[in-house]
């Protein structure tokens, strides 16, 4: 019998906890559109590298670096969970502390989660204006490592 995976669209939670936002209280991120990619994590460094030698042999170098970037595609909501507002506030504060972002999603009835630590704002546009739709903002955080459940 075939295996089937069931994921409810948009049924996930992303929470940011940062001492420079909301008094360090966990804040649920809001403003995700139902259609399209909402969150993407990208490692900063390849996990392995091959060095080709002149005689045809190779040396493979591996590492366990867990740093990377976390991209959120959101809209402005003017709520406590408005990630555009959160990111721009953290940029203006000159963050030297970093925060934690926790993402959970239910897959086949089980919770799949990742915790990203040492999170700091990489980029966040100050303004995007669009016609007959809510404008998309790509808000990017760098993280020092992630911890899967």
Short mmCIF file of C-alpha atoms in Angstrom, two decimals:
data_model
loop_
_atom_site.label_atom_id
_atom_site.label_comp_id
_atom_site.label_asym_id
_atom_site.label_seq_id
_atom_site.Cartn_x
_atom_site.Cartn_y
_atom_site.Cartn_z
CA UNK A 1 0.00 0.00 0.00
CA UNK A 2 1.20 3.51 -0.79
CA UNK A 3 2.30 5.93 1.91
CA UNK A 4 0.44 9.22 2.18
CA UNK A 5 1.45 12.47 3.85
CA UNK A 6 -1.16 14.91 5.11
CA UNK A 7 -0.23 18.51 5.90
CA UNK A 8 -2.91 21.12 6.60
CA UNK A 9 -2.12 24.24 4.54
CA UNK A 10 -1.02 27.14 6.69
CA UNK A 11 -1.40 25.19 9.91
CA UNK A 12 1.94 25.99 11.48
CA UNK A 13 3.25 28.26 14.18
CA UNK A 14 6.30 30.51 14.08
CA UNK A 15 7.22 32.19 17.36
CA UNK A 16 9.97 34.71 18.05
CA UNK A 17 11.37 35.24 21.53
CA UNK A 18 13.77 38.14 21.84
CA UNK A 19 14.72 40.22 24.89
CA UNK A 20 14.49 43.43 22.83
CA UNK A 21 10.91 42.74 21.66
CA UNK A 22 7.75 42.48 23.77
CA UNK A 23 9.75 42.26 27.00
CA UNK A 24 11.16 38.88 25.96
CA UNK A 25 7.69 37.28 25.86
CA UNK A 26 7.23 34.76 23.01
CA UNK A 27 5.35 36.40 20.12
CA UNK A 28 3.54 34.46 17.40
CA UNK A 29 4.53 35.74 13.96
CA UNK A 30 1.56 36.78 11.81
CA UNK A 31 0.98 37.95 8.23
CA UNK A 32 1.52 34.78 6.21
CA UNK A 33 -0.52 34.52 3.02
CA UNK A 34 -2.25 31.18 2.46
CA UNK A 35 -0.80 30.77 -1.05
CA UNK A 36 2.93 30.53 -1.70
CA UNK A 37 6.06 29.81 0.28
CA UNK A 38 5.89 31.13 3.82
CA UNK A 39 9.22 30.18 5.41
CA UNK A 40 12.52 28.88 4.07
CA UNK A 41 15.67 27.93 5.97
CA UNK A 42 18.97 27.92 4.08
CA UNK A 43 22.27 26.76 5.51
CA UNK A 44 25.11 29.29 5.29
CA UNK A 45 27.90 26.87 4.50
CA UNK A 46 28.03 23.63 2.54
CA UNK A 47 28.24 20.58 4.80
CA UNK A 48 31.04 19.08 2.72
CA UNK A 49 33.61 20.20 0.18
CA UNK A 50 35.59 18.12 -2.28
CA UNK A 51 39.15 19.15 -3.13
CA UNK A 52 40.21 17.58 -6.43
CA UNK A 53 43.85 16.56 -6.61
CA UNK A 54 45.94 16.57 -9.78
CA UNK A 55 46.28 12.78 -9.81
CA UNK A 56 42.51 12.24 -9.84
CA UNK A 57 42.17 11.58 -6.12
CA UNK A 58 40.08 13.76 -3.83
CA UNK A 59 40.04 15.07 -0.30
CA UNK A 60 36.60 15.57 1.20
CA UNK A 61 36.25 18.05 4.04
CA UNK A 62 33.10 17.97 6.17
CA UNK A 63 31.79 20.21 8.93
CA UNK A 64 28.86 20.35 11.31
CA UNK A 65 28.23 24.08 11.03
CA UNK A 66 24.54 24.73 11.67
CA UNK A 67 24.37 28.44 10.83
CA UNK A 68 22.14 29.83 8.14
CA UNK A 69 19.38 32.21 7.12
CA UNK A 70 15.66 32.01 7.71
CA UNK A 71 13.46 33.81 5.17
CA UNK A 72 9.88 34.75 6.00
CA UNK A 73 7.47 35.92 3.30
CA UNK A 74 4.94 38.03 5.20
CA UNK A 75 2.68 41.03 4.91
CA UNK A 76 2.36 43.92 7.37
CA UNK A 77 -0.42 43.35 9.87
CA UNK A 78 0.03 46.17 12.41
CA UNK A 79 -0.45 43.58 15.18
CA UNK A 80 1.91 42.44 17.92
CA UNK A 81 3.07 39.62 15.61
CA UNK A 82 3.86 41.91 12.64
CA UNK A 83 7.29 40.57 11.65
CA UNK A 84 8.08 43.63 9.50
CA UNK A 85 7.60 45.84 12.56
CA UNK A 86 9.52 43.41 14.79
CA UNK A 87 12.48 43.21 12.39
CA UNK A 88 12.68 46.95 11.83
CA UNK A 89 12.53 47.54 15.59
CA UNK A 90 15.37 45.07 16.17
CA UNK A 91 17.44 46.67 13.38
CA UNK A 92 17.00 50.11 14.92
CA UNK A 93 17.94 48.76 18.36
CA UNK A 94 21.34 47.57 17.13
CA UNK A 95 20.68 44.04 18.37
CA UNK A 96 23.73 42.52 20.05
CA UNK A 97 21.80 39.82 21.92
CA UNK A 98 19.96 37.65 19.38
CA UNK A 99 16.73 35.78 19.86
CA UNK A 100 15.09 32.42 19.28
CA UNK A 101 12.63 31.47 16.54
CA UNK A 102 10.59 28.29 16.94
CA UNK A 103 8.64 26.81 14.02
CA UNK A 104 6.23 23.90 14.38
CA UNK A 105 3.99 22.18 11.86
CA UNK A 106 1.70 19.22 12.17
CA UNK A 107 2.52 16.46 9.67
CA UNK A 108 0.46 13.25 9.70
CA UNK A 109 -0.83 14.16 13.16
CA UNK A 110 2.63 14.59 14.70
CA UNK A 111 4.34 17.88 15.58
CA UNK A 112 7.47 18.58 13.54
CA UNK A 113 9.47 21.41 15.01
CA UNK A 114 12.71 23.34 14.66
CA UNK A 115 14.26 25.87 17.00
CA UNK A 116 16.63 28.46 15.54
CA UNK A 117 18.95 30.18 18.05
CA UNK A 118 21.14 33.30 18.01
CA UNK A 119 18.73 34.91 15.53
CA UNK A 120 19.45 38.42 14.28
CA UNK A 121 17.86 40.46 11.48
CA UNK A 122 19.76 40.19 8.20
CA UNK A 123 17.40 42.22 5.99
CA UNK A 124 13.95 43.73 6.09
CA UNK A 125 12.69 46.32 3.62
CA UNK A 126 11.34 49.47 5.29
CA UNK A 127 8.44 49.77 2.85
CA UNK A 128 6.83 47.85 -0.03
CA UNK A 129 3.82 49.22 -1.87
CA UNK A 130 1.65 47.16 -4.17
CA UNK A 131 -1.58 47.68 -6.08
CA UNK A 132 -4.58 45.41 -5.58
CA UNK A 133 -2.96 43.05 -3.05
CA UNK A 134 -1.16 43.11 0.28
CA UNK A 135 2.56 43.58 -0.49
CA UNK A 136 4.99 40.79 0.29
CA UNK A 137 7.96 41.48 2.55
CA UNK A 138 10.92 39.14 2.61
CA UNK A 139 12.22 39.33 6.16
CA UNK A 140 15.48 37.45 6.63
CA UNK A 141 17.07 36.43 9.93
CA UNK A 142 20.50 34.88 10.36
CA UNK A 143 20.74 32.08 12.91
CA UNK A 144 23.72 30.50 14.64
CA UNK A 145 22.31 26.98 14.66
CA UNK A 146 19.05 25.10 14.53
CA UNK A 147 17.81 22.32 16.74
CA UNK A 148 15.32 19.89 15.19
CA UNK A 149 12.95 18.06 17.53
#
